[in-house]
Coordinates of C-alpha atoms in Angstrom, one line a residue:
P1 CA -22.6 -28.8 -79.5
P2 CA -25.7 -28.5 -77.4
R3 CA -28.9 -27.8 -79.2
S4 CA -30.1 -24.1 -79.1
E5 CA -32.8 -22.1 -80.8
F6 CA -34.8 -18.9 -80.5
I7 CA -38.2 -19.5 -78.8
V8 CA -41.2 -17.3 -78.0
L9 CA -42.0 -17.6 -74.3
T10 CA -45.3 -16.4 -72.8
V11 CA -45.7 -16.1 -69.0
N12 CA -49.3 -16.4 -67.7
G13 CA -50.5 -15.7 -71.2
K14 CA -49.0 -12.3 -71.4
N15 CA -46.0 -10.6 -73.1
P16 CA -44.8 -13.1 -75.6
S17 CA -41.1 -12.5 -75.9
V18 CA -38.1 -13.9 -77.7
Y19 CA -35.6 -15.9 -75.7
W20 CA -32.6 -18.0 -76.5
A21 CA -33.1 -21.6 -75.3
V22 CA -29.9 -23.6 -74.8
E23 CA -29.6 -27.3 -73.9
Q24 CA -27.6 -27.7 -70.7
M25 CA -24.8 -30.1 -70.1
S26 CA -26.2 -33.3 -68.5
P27 CA -26.5 -37.1 -69.1
E28 CA -29.6 -36.3 -71.2
F29 CA -27.5 -34.0 -73.4
L30 CA -25.0 -36.8 -74.0
A31 CA -27.8 -39.3 -74.9
G32 CA -29.3 -36.7 -77.3
Q33 CA -26.0 -36.5 -79.1
G34 CA -25.7 -40.3 -79.4
L35 CA -23.0 -40.5 -76.8
Y36 CA -22.8 -42.5 -73.6
P37 CA -25.0 -40.8 -71.0
K38 CA -23.1 -42.6 -68.2
A39 CA -19.7 -41.1 -69.0
D40 CA -17.6 -38.3 -67.6
L41 CA -18.4 -34.9 -68.9
H42 CA -16.1 -32.2 -67.4
G43 CA -16.5 -28.5 -67.1
E44 CA -15.2 -25.7 -64.9
S45 CA -16.0 -25.6 -61.1
D46 CA -15.5 -21.8 -60.9
G47 CA -12.5 -22.2 -58.6
P48 CA -9.8 -19.6 -58.0
L49 CA -7.2 -21.0 -60.4
G50 CA -7.1 -21.7 -64.1
L51 CA -8.6 -24.8 -65.6
F52 CA -5.3 -26.2 -66.7
D53 CA -3.6 -25.8 -63.3
S54 CA -5.4 -28.5 -61.3
V55 CA -8.1 -31.2 -61.5
H56 CA -9.7 -29.3 -58.6
E57 CA -10.8 -26.6 -61.0
W58 CA -13.1 -29.0 -62.7
R59 CA -16.5 -30.6 -62.0
K60 CA -18.6 -33.3 -63.7
Y61 CA -21.9 -32.6 -65.5
A62 CA -22.3 -36.3 -66.0
A63 CA -20.3 -39.2 -64.5
N64 CA -19.4 -42.8 -65.1
P65 CA -21.1 -44.8 -62.3
A66 CA -18.4 -47.4 -62.5
A67 CA -15.8 -44.9 -61.3
A68 CA -15.5 -43.2 -57.9
E69 CA -17.3 -39.8 -57.6
N70 CA -14.1 -37.9 -57.4
D71 CA -12.1 -40.0 -59.9
Y72 CA -10.4 -37.6 -62.3
T73 CA -7.6 -39.9 -63.3
Y74 CA -7.8 -39.3 -67.0
L75 CA -8.1 -35.6 -66.6
Y76 CA -5.1 -35.6 -64.2
E77 CA -3.1 -37.5 -66.9
L78 CA -4.1 -34.9 -69.5
L79 CA -3.0 -32.0 -67.4
K80 CA 0.3 -33.7 -66.5
L81 CA 1.0 -34.3 -70.1
L82 CA 0.1 -30.7 -71.0
N83 CA 2.1 -29.0 -68.2
N84 CA 5.0 -31.3 -67.6
A85 CA 5.8 -33.4 -70.7
P86 CA 8.8 -32.5 -72.9
D87 CA 7.9 -31.4 -76.4
A88 CA 8.7 -34.8 -78.0
E89 CA 6.6 -36.7 -75.5
F90 CA 3.7 -34.2 -75.8
R91 CA 3.8 -34.5 -79.6
Q92 CA 3.8 -38.3 -79.5
K93 CA 1.0 -38.7 -76.9
I94 CA -1.4 -35.8 -77.0
F95 CA -3.7 -37.4 -79.6
S96 CA -3.8 -40.6 -77.7
V97 CA -5.7 -38.8 -74.9
I98 CA -7.6 -36.2 -77.0
D99 CA -9.5 -37.1 -80.2
A100 CA -7.7 -35.4 -83.0
D101 CA -10.7 -34.9 -85.3
D102 CA -12.7 -33.2 -82.6
F103 CA -9.8 -31.0 -81.6
Y104 CA -9.2 -29.7 -85.1
A105 CA -12.9 -29.1 -85.7
W106 CA -13.2 -27.3 -82.3
S107 CA -10.1 -25.2 -83.1
I108 CA -11.4 -24.3 -86.6
H109 CA -14.8 -23.2 -85.2
N110 CA -13.0 -21.1 -82.6
A111 CA -10.6 -19.5 -85.1
L112 CA -13.2 -18.6 -87.7
V113 CA -14.7 -16.1 -85.3
Y114 CA -11.4 -15.0 -83.7
G115 CA -12.8 -16.5 -80.5
D116 CA -10.9 -16.5 -77.2
H117 CA -13.9 -17.2 -74.8
Q118 CA -13.3 -21.0 -74.5
D119 CA -10.2 -20.1 -72.5
W120 CA -7.9 -20.9 -69.5
L121 CA -10.7 -20.1 -67.0
H122 CA -14.0 -21.3 -68.3
N123 CA -16.2 -22.6 -71.1
M124 CA -14.2 -25.8 -71.7
R125 CA -16.3 -29.0 -72.0
L126 CA -14.5 -32.3 -72.2
Y127 CA -16.4 -35.6 -72.8
L128 CA -14.5 -38.8 -71.9
D129 CA -15.3 -41.6 -74.3
P130 CA -15.5 -44.6 -72.0
E131 CA -14.5 -47.1 -74.7
K132 CA -11.5 -45.3 -76.1
N133 CA -10.6 -43.3 -73.0
K134 CA -10.1 -40.2 -75.2
F135 CA -11.4 -36.7 -74.5
H136 CA -13.7 -35.0 -77.0
L137 CA -13.9 -31.2 -77.0
I138 CA -17.5 -29.8 -77.1
P139 CA -18.0 -26.1 -78.2
W140 CA -19.6 -24.1 -75.4
D141 CA -20.3 -20.3 -75.2
V142 CA -18.2 -19.5 -78.3
A143 CA -18.1 -15.7 -78.4
I144 CA -17.6 -13.9 -81.8
R145 CA -15.1 -11.2 -81.2
D146 CA -16.3 -7.9 -82.6
R147 CA -14.7 -6.5 -85.8
D148 CA -13.5 -3.5 -83.9
E149 CA -11.5 -5.8 -81.6
V150 CA -9.7 -7.6 -84.4
G151 CA -7.3 -4.8 -85.4
E152 CA -4.3 -6.9 -84.6
V153 CA -5.1 -9.3 -87.4
A154 CA -3.8 -6.8 -89.9
A155 CA -0.5 -6.8 -88.2
G156 CA 0.3 -10.4 -89.1
V157 CA -1.6 -12.0 -86.2
I158 CA -3.5 -15.0 -87.5
Q159 CA -4.9 -16.1 -84.2
I160 CA -5.1 -15.2 -80.5
S161 CA -5.2 -18.2 -78.2
S162 CA -6.3 -17.9 -74.6
N163 CA -6.3 -21.7 -74.0
R164 CA -3.2 -23.4 -72.9
L165 CA -4.2 -26.7 -74.4
E166 CA -4.9 -25.3 -77.8
T167 CA -1.8 -23.1 -77.7
R168 CA 0.5 -26.0 -77.0
I169 CA -1.0 -28.3 -79.6
L170 CA -0.9 -25.6 -82.3
G171 CA 2.6 -24.8 -81.3
V172 CA 3.6 -28.1 -82.8
P173 CA 4.3 -27.2 -86.5
E174 CA 2.8 -30.3 -88.0
F175 CA -0.4 -30.0 -85.9
M176 CA -0.8 -26.3 -86.9
A177 CA -0.3 -27.3 -90.5
E178 CA -2.9 -30.0 -90.3
R179 CA -5.4 -27.6 -88.6
N180 CA -4.8 -25.1 -91.3
R181 CA -5.2 -27.7 -94.1
R182 CA -8.5 -28.8 -92.7
M183 CA -9.6 -25.2 -92.3
W184 CA -8.8 -24.4 -96.0
A185 CA -10.8 -27.5 -97.1
Y186 CA -13.8 -26.2 -95.2
L187 CA -13.4 -22.6 -96.4
N188 CA -12.9 -23.7 -100.0
D189 CA -16.1 -25.8 -100.1
K190 CA -18.6 -23.6 -102.1
K191 CA -21.5 -25.9 -101.1
V192 CA -20.8 -25.4 -97.4
E193 CA -20.5 -21.6 -97.9
K194 CA -23.9 -21.4 -99.6
K195 CA -25.5 -23.7 -97.0
E196 CA -24.3 -21.5 -94.2
K197 CA -25.4 -18.3 -95.8
D198 CA -28.8 -19.8 -96.6
F199 CA -29.1 -20.9 -93.0
Y200 CA -28.4 -17.5 -91.7
N201 CA -30.9 -15.8 -94.0
D202 CA -33.6 -18.4 -93.2
L203 CA -33.0 -17.9 -89.5
Y204 CA -33.5 -14.2 -90.0
N205 CA -36.7 -14.6 -92.0
K206 CA -38.1 -17.2 -89.5
T207 CA -37.5 -15.1 -86.4
R208 CA -37.9 -11.4 -87.4
V209 CA -41.6 -11.2 -87.0
A210 CA -41.3 -12.6 -83.4
F211 CA -38.7 -10.0 -82.7
Y212 CA -40.8 -7.2 -84.2
Q213 CA -43.8 -8.3 -82.0
D214 CA -41.7 -8.6 -78.8
K215 CA -43.0 -5.7 -76.6
L216 CA -40.3 -6.3 -73.9
R217 CA -37.4 -5.7 -76.2
R218 CA -35.1 -2.8 -75.5
Y219 CA -34.6 -1.6 -79.1
D220 CA -36.8 -1.0 -82.2
N221 CA -37.3 -3.0 -85.3
A222 CA -34.7 -1.0 -87.3
F223 CA -32.1 -1.8 -84.7
F224 CA -32.9 -5.5 -84.9
D225 CA -32.6 -5.5 -88.7
A226 CA -29.3 -3.5 -88.6
E227 CA -27.8 -5.9 -86.0
A228 CA -28.8 -9.0 -87.9
D229 CA -27.2 -7.5 -91.0
R230 CA -24.1 -6.4 -89.1
L231 CA -23.5 -9.8 -87.4
G232 CA -24.1 -11.8 -90.6
K233 CA -21.8 -9.6 -92.6
M234 CA -19.1 -9.9 -89.8
I235 CA -19.3 -13.7 -89.7
F236 CA -19.0 -14.1 -93.5
D237 CA -16.4 -11.4 -93.7
Y238 CA -14.3 -13.3 -91.2
A239 CA -14.4 -16.3 -93.4
D240 CA -13.3 -14.2 -96.3
D241 CA -10.5 -12.8 -94.2
W242 CA -9.2 -16.3 -93.7
R243 CA -9.5 -17.2 -97.4
E244 CA -7.4 -14.2 -98.2
K245 CA -4.7 -15.4 -95.7
Y246 CA -4.5 -18.6 -97.5
R247 CA -4.4 -17.0 -100.9
L248 CA -1.7 -14.5 -99.8
M249 CA 1.6 -15.0 -101.7
E250 CA 3.9 -12.1 -100.7
A251 CA 7.2 -12.7 -102.4
S252 CA 10.4 -11.0 -103.2
A253 CA 13.8 -12.2 -104.4
S254 CA 17.4 -11.0 -104.5
F255 CA 20.1 -12.5 -106.7
D256 CA 23.8 -12.5 -105.7
K257 CA 25.7 -13.4 -108.8
F258 CA 29.0 -12.8 -107.1
S259 CA 28.7 -15.6 -104.6
A260 CA 30.5 -18.9 -105.4
T261 CA 27.6 -20.3 -107.5
G262 CA 25.2 -17.4 -107.7
T263 CA 22.5 -17.4 -105.1
I264 CA 18.8 -16.5 -105.3
T265 CA 17.3 -15.6 -101.9
L266 CA 13.5 -15.9 -102.0
T267 CA 11.5 -14.3 -99.2
T268 CA 7.9 -15.5 -99.0
K269 CA 4.9 -15.0 -96.7
S270 CA 1.8 -17.2 -97.0
L271 CA -0.5 -19.3 -94.8
S272 CA -0.5 -21.9 -97.5
P273 CA 2.4 -24.1 -98.5
L274 CA 4.1 -22.9 -101.7
K275 CA 5.9 -24.8 -104.4
A276 CA 8.9 -22.9 -105.8
K277 CA 10.2 -23.7 -109.2
V278 CA 13.4 -22.4 -110.8
A279 CA 14.6 -23.6 -114.2
G280 CA 17.0 -26.5 -114.0
K281 CA 16.5 -26.9 -110.3
P282 CA 14.3 -29.4 -108.4
D283 CA 11.0 -28.0 -107.0
V284 CA 11.2 -26.8 -103.4
M285 CA 8.3 -26.9 -101.0
I286 CA 8.1 -23.8 -98.8
Y287 CA 6.0 -24.0 -95.6
P288 CA 4.5 -21.2 -93.6
H289 CA 6.6 -19.7 -90.9
I290 CA 4.4 -19.3 -87.8
T291 CA 5.7 -18.0 -84.5
Q292 CA 4.2 -17.4 -81.0
K293 CA 4.3 -14.2 -79.0
Q294 CA 3.2 -13.4 -75.5
E295 CA 0.2 -11.1 -75.5
P296 CA -0.9 -8.7 -72.7
A297 CA -3.6 -10.3 -70.4
R298 CA -7.1 -9.3 -71.2
F299 CA -10.0 -8.8 -68.8
L300 CA -7.6 -7.5 -66.1
E301 CA -10.4 -5.2 -64.8
E302 CA -12.6 -8.3 -64.2
Y303 CA -9.9 -10.5 -62.7
A304 CA -7.5 -9.1 -60.2
Y305 CA -4.4 -11.0 -61.3
D306 CA -2.4 -11.2 -64.4
T307 CA -2.1 -14.3 -66.6
D308 CA 0.3 -15.4 -69.3
E309 CA -2.3 -17.5 -71.1
Y310 CA -2.8 -15.1 -74.0
K311 CA -0.5 -16.1 -76.9
S312 CA -0.7 -14.9 -80.5
F313 CA 0.3 -16.9 -83.6
R314 CA 1.9 -14.7 -86.1
L315 CA 2.6 -15.3 -89.8
G316 CA 6.2 -14.5 -90.6
E317 CA 8.5 -14.6 -93.6
T318 CA 10.3 -17.7 -94.9
K319 CA 13.7 -17.4 -96.7
T320 CA 14.7 -20.0 -99.2
E321 CA 18.0 -20.0 -101.2
F322 CA 18.7 -21.5 -104.6
A323 CA 22.2 -21.9 -106.0
I324 CA 22.5 -20.9 -109.7
E325 CA 25.3 -22.3 -111.9
N326 CA 26.9 -19.9 -114.4
P327 CA 25.0 -16.8 -113.3
D328 CA 26.9 -14.6 -115.7
N329 CA 25.3 -16.3 -118.6
L330 CA 21.7 -15.6 -117.4
P331 CA 20.2 -12.2 -118.2
S332 CA 17.5 -12.8 -115.6
V333 CA 16.1 -15.5 -113.3
T334 CA 12.4 -16.2 -112.7
V335 CA 11.0 -18.0 -109.7
F336 CA 7.6 -19.6 -110.2
L337 CA 5.4 -20.0 -107.1
E338 CA 2.4 -22.2 -106.9
N339 CA 0.0 -21.9 -104.0
I340 CA -0.7 -25.5 -103.0
Y341 CA -4.1 -24.8 -101.6
S342 CA -5.6 -22.3 -104.0
G343 CA -3.7 -23.4 -107.1
E344 CA -2.8 -19.8 -107.9
M345 CA 0.5 -19.0 -109.6
K346 CA 2.9 -16.1 -109.2
E347 CA 6.1 -15.2 -111.0
V348 CA 9.0 -13.5 -109.2
A349 CA 11.6 -12.1 -111.7
V350 CA 15.1 -11.2 -110.6
K351 CA 17.6 -9.6 -112.8
A352 CA 21.2 -10.8 -112.6
G353 CA 23.2 -8.4 -110.5
D354 CA 20.3 -7.2 -108.3

């Protein structure tokens, strides 16, 4: 991502004030990131349509001089694959035109703050690697959705996507599973967690005096302290929310001993893969059941037309059946569940005849 930091700016030697300095998209930005400065760097052109509708909705912040000024061939191919390709073709080709590692990192960064600001209309930045001819996604203007706006998360919504590219990629079960596996690895790293909390606390301590001394600010010192505390708590609470989703192991079971063999129906709900064990039976892997739902358009007061870009990913229940021989001889049956990511175990006991 571009470099950014708090600075103290003085104009004509007066009124030192705190500002947020952000590096802008340019060939110099690419060079500073160790990328090719003479490569295509795409972003929105502020046109009337959505970014994923046409190459005419894009502009270049940097350009490859070996190509024509209006050459958007690779972007055109990406949009054609996104909008027109059948599912099998999309699944096969998408990571030949987009760097997979960059996409997963970008998606995790977005999901951790329940962000939907890098969306169908703006804030997308695509760098085209001139050697591999693959696009890299660069985070830009990532908005942290306020805690008061995340109420739908409690209703089984694990993510709101307002980005057609992300929605279609994560709509492929194996891609969603890989994104979630990488997210858990990140969240489960205690060293990373400590490093991030230390960074936030250090940033507060390094900048608070400058904020206190800013005479142009709108609010007092107490407000600054309260906001710094609120935002930090919200960021780390969101990470804890995700950890709980991965540790979740809702489970129930019913046992029909009057079926031909005796059948256990296990109902589970977890963002992590689970391993189910029943005595005398091979272990069974149970994977999360994630569905998509159309969400009402947001920002309708700002934009005068509706959009179907807002999709939610919802965690649902998975049903798994086990056939039990000679059920009449069993006083009870126990299903043992292992959370593959967290390693936690759970027992689900079902009495014969339930």
